[in-house]
């Protein structure tokens, strides 16, 4: 029973920390610089701003366990875009000093887990769901 609570919670929290850190690093690099890099690889520059905001906000939401499935689905899409547009040509482990897509694939799989199985019992989502269920039970009787 313990692993059914703590392992999914750790997956969610650590994934949130990773995305939060990536978003913060985009702000620290300067979003203008990130926008230029996005443009240099053929992505619309505005996506740099969207990615940074989504990573920071989504990371925080995952850490507390709010909107877990929705945030994880957005991260799934982001990882597919990152793999297909940037990392795929480098292969799984990368070549010539360039990173491969093993990290993005791992983040994709962890996000997939959260989309399918949800946030675990230690989360704001569960607190809200339980309150809603209790309210619905009261109203229906």
Tab-separated table of C-alpha atoms in Angstrom:
chain	number	residue	atom	x	y	z
A	1	UNK	CA	0.000	0.000	0.000
A	2	UNK	CA	2.830	2.379	0.846
A	3	UNK	CA	4.316	2.214	-2.664
A	4	UNK	CA	0.880	3.009	-4.145
A	5	UNK	CA	0.973	6.329	-2.328
A	6	UNK	CA	4.605	7.350	-2.210
A	7	UNK	CA	5.967	6.201	-5.569
A	8	UNK	CA	3.349	8.037	-7.680
A	9	UNK	CA	3.685	11.065	-5.397
A	10	UNK	CA	7.461	11.070	-5.847
A	11	UNK	CA	7.085	10.707	-9.615
A	12	UNK	CA	4.716	13.686	-9.706
A	13	UNK	CA	6.784	15.906	-7.406
A	14	UNK	CA	10.140	15.140	-9.045
A	15	UNK	CA	8.676	15.639	-12.529
A	16	UNK	CA	7.284	18.970	-11.333
A	17	UNK	CA	10.680	19.996	-9.953
A	18	UNK	CA	12.400	19.078	-13.241
A	19	UNK	CA	9.984	21.114	-15.355
A	20	UNK	CA	10.054	24.017	-12.887
A	21	UNK	CA	13.867	24.042	-13.046
A	22	UNK	CA	13.804	24.024	-16.857
A	23	UNK	CA	11.344	26.920	-16.898
A	24	UNK	CA	13.352	28.941	-14.395
A	25	UNK	CA	16.509	28.350	-16.431
A	26	UNK	CA	14.782	29.791	-19.515
A	27	UNK	CA	13.983	32.958	-17.558
A	28	UNK	CA	17.556	33.121	-16.225
A	29	UNK	CA	19.015	32.785	-19.729
A	30	UNK	CA	16.772	35.621	-20.851
A	31	UNK	CA	13.631	34.857	-22.805
A	32	UNK	CA	14.938	36.939	-25.713
A	33	UNK	CA	17.918	34.583	-25.998
A	34	UNK	CA	15.674	31.530	-25.761
A	35	UNK	CA	13.389	33.073	-28.401
A	36	UNK	CA	16.386	33.503	-30.740
A	37	UNK	CA	17.416	29.888	-30.202
A	38	UNK	CA	13.872	28.645	-30.878
A	39	UNK	CA	13.841	30.688	-34.093
A	40	UNK	CA	17.251	29.320	-35.105
A	41	UNK	CA	15.930	25.750	-34.992
A	42	UNK	CA	12.823	26.598	-36.963
A	43	UNK	CA	10.287	27.021	-34.166
A	44	UNK	CA	8.238	30.201	-33.791
A	45	UNK	CA	10.024	32.468	-31.318
A	46	UNK	CA	6.905	33.087	-29.229
A	47	UNK	CA	6.968	29.414	-28.262
A	48	UNK	CA	9.975	30.175	-26.032
A	49	UNK	CA	7.772	32.351	-23.836
A	50	UNK	CA	4.970	29.791	-23.827
A	51	UNK	CA	7.377	26.966	-22.954
A	52	UNK	CA	8.948	28.901	-20.075
A	53	UNK	CA	5.597	29.895	-18.576
A	54	UNK	CA	4.121	26.413	-19.005
A	55	UNK	CA	7.185	24.787	-17.445
A	56	UNK	CA	7.172	27.088	-14.408
A	57	UNK	CA	3.413	27.077	-13.825
A	58	UNK	CA	3.013	23.407	-14.730
A	59	UNK	CA	5.942	22.426	-12.548
A	60	UNK	CA	4.401	24.174	-9.551
A	61	UNK	CA	1.008	22.592	-10.259
A	62	UNK	CA	2.565	19.120	-10.430
A	63	UNK	CA	4.496	19.644	-7.212
A	64	UNK	CA	1.282	20.412	-5.311
A	65	UNK	CA	-0.752	17.921	-7.325
A	66	UNK	CA	-3.290	20.273	-8.891
A	67	UNK	CA	-4.628	19.630	-12.414
A	68	UNK	CA	-2.148	16.762	-12.616
A	69	UNK	CA	-3.602	14.955	-15.629
A	70	UNK	CA	-4.053	18.139	-17.671
A	71	UNK	CA	-0.566	19.470	-16.901
A	72	UNK	CA	0.967	16.067	-17.624
A	73	UNK	CA	-0.844	15.918	-20.980
A	74	UNK	CA	0.582	19.335	-21.895
A	75	UNK	CA	4.060	18.132	-20.919
A	76	UNK	CA	3.524	15.030	-23.083
A	77	UNK	CA	2.885	17.258	-26.081
A	78	UNK	CA	5.900	19.410	-25.264
A	79	UNK	CA	8.170	16.359	-25.102
A	80	UNK	CA	6.901	15.028	-28.433
A	81	UNK	CA	7.602	18.430	-30.016
A	82	UNK	CA	11.070	18.564	-28.420
A	83	UNK	CA	11.951	15.066	-29.596
A	84	UNK	CA	10.648	15.487	-33.134
A	85	UNK	CA	11.909	19.022	-33.797
A	86	UNK	CA	15.213	19.085	-31.918
A	87	UNK	CA	16.447	15.782	-30.557
A	88	UNK	CA	15.437	12.988	-32.930
A	89	UNK	CA	18.237	13.581	-35.417
A	90	UNK	CA	20.817	13.081	-32.637
A	91	UNK	CA	19.553	9.617	-31.810
A	92	UNK	CA	18.658	8.178	-28.457
A	93	UNK	CA	22.009	8.923	-26.796
A	94	UNK	CA	23.212	11.772	-29.013
A	95	UNK	CA	26.206	12.190	-31.258
A	96	UNK	CA	29.238	14.486	-31.488
A	97	UNK	CA	28.656	16.020	-28.071
A	98	UNK	CA	25.001	16.818	-28.774
A	99	UNK	CA	22.408	15.419	-26.408
A	100	UNK	CA	20.062	12.693	-27.527
A	101	UNK	CA	16.416	12.338	-26.657
A	102	UNK	CA	16.729	9.922	-23.728
A	103	UNK	CA	15.814	12.596	-21.160
A	104	UNK	CA	12.803	13.822	-23.127
A	105	UNK	CA	11.672	10.233	-23.649
A	106	UNK	CA	11.913	9.603	-19.892
A	107	UNK	CA	9.934	12.772	-19.141
A	108	UNK	CA	7.381	11.686	-21.757
A	109	UNK	CA	6.961	8.310	-20.038
A	110	UNK	CA	6.657	9.823	-16.564
A	111	UNK	CA	4.074	12.297	-17.856
A	112	UNK	CA	2.219	9.407	-19.522
A	113	UNK	CA	2.076	7.605	-16.190
A	114	UNK	CA	0.488	10.631	-14.534
A	115	UNK	CA	-2.023	11.106	-17.345
A	116	UNK	CA	-3.160	7.492	-17.015
A	117	UNK	CA	-2.966	6.945	-13.239
A	118	UNK	CA	-3.452	10.437	-11.862
A	119	UNK	CA	-1.796	12.286	-9.017
A	120	UNK	CA	-1.815	9.672	-6.177
A	121	UNK	CA	-3.552	10.161	-2.871
A	122	UNK	CA	-1.227	12.881	-1.589
A	123	UNK	CA	-2.302	15.797	-3.788
A	124	UNK	CA	-4.581	18.788	-4.003
A	125	UNK	CA	-6.454	16.988	-6.803
A	126	UNK	CA	-7.415	14.185	-4.399
A	127	UNK	CA	-8.486	16.624	-1.688
A	128	UNK	CA	-10.722	18.461	-4.142
A	129	UNK	CA	-12.070	15.226	-5.603
A	130	UNK	CA	-12.909	13.787	-2.188
A	131	UNK	CA	-14.708	16.995	-1.190
A	132	UNK	CA	-16.654	16.972	-4.442
A	133	UNK	CA	-17.565	13.295	-3.994
A	134	UNK	CA	-18.682	13.870	-0.405
A	135	UNK	CA	-20.757	16.868	-1.511
A	136	UNK	CA	-22.373	14.858	-4.325
A	137	UNK	CA	-23.168	12.036	-1.880
A	138	UNK	CA	-24.833	14.525	0.489
A	139	UNK	CA	-26.875	16.134	-2.276
A	140	UNK	CA	-28.064	12.839	-3.765
A	141	UNK	CA	-29.424	11.537	-0.427
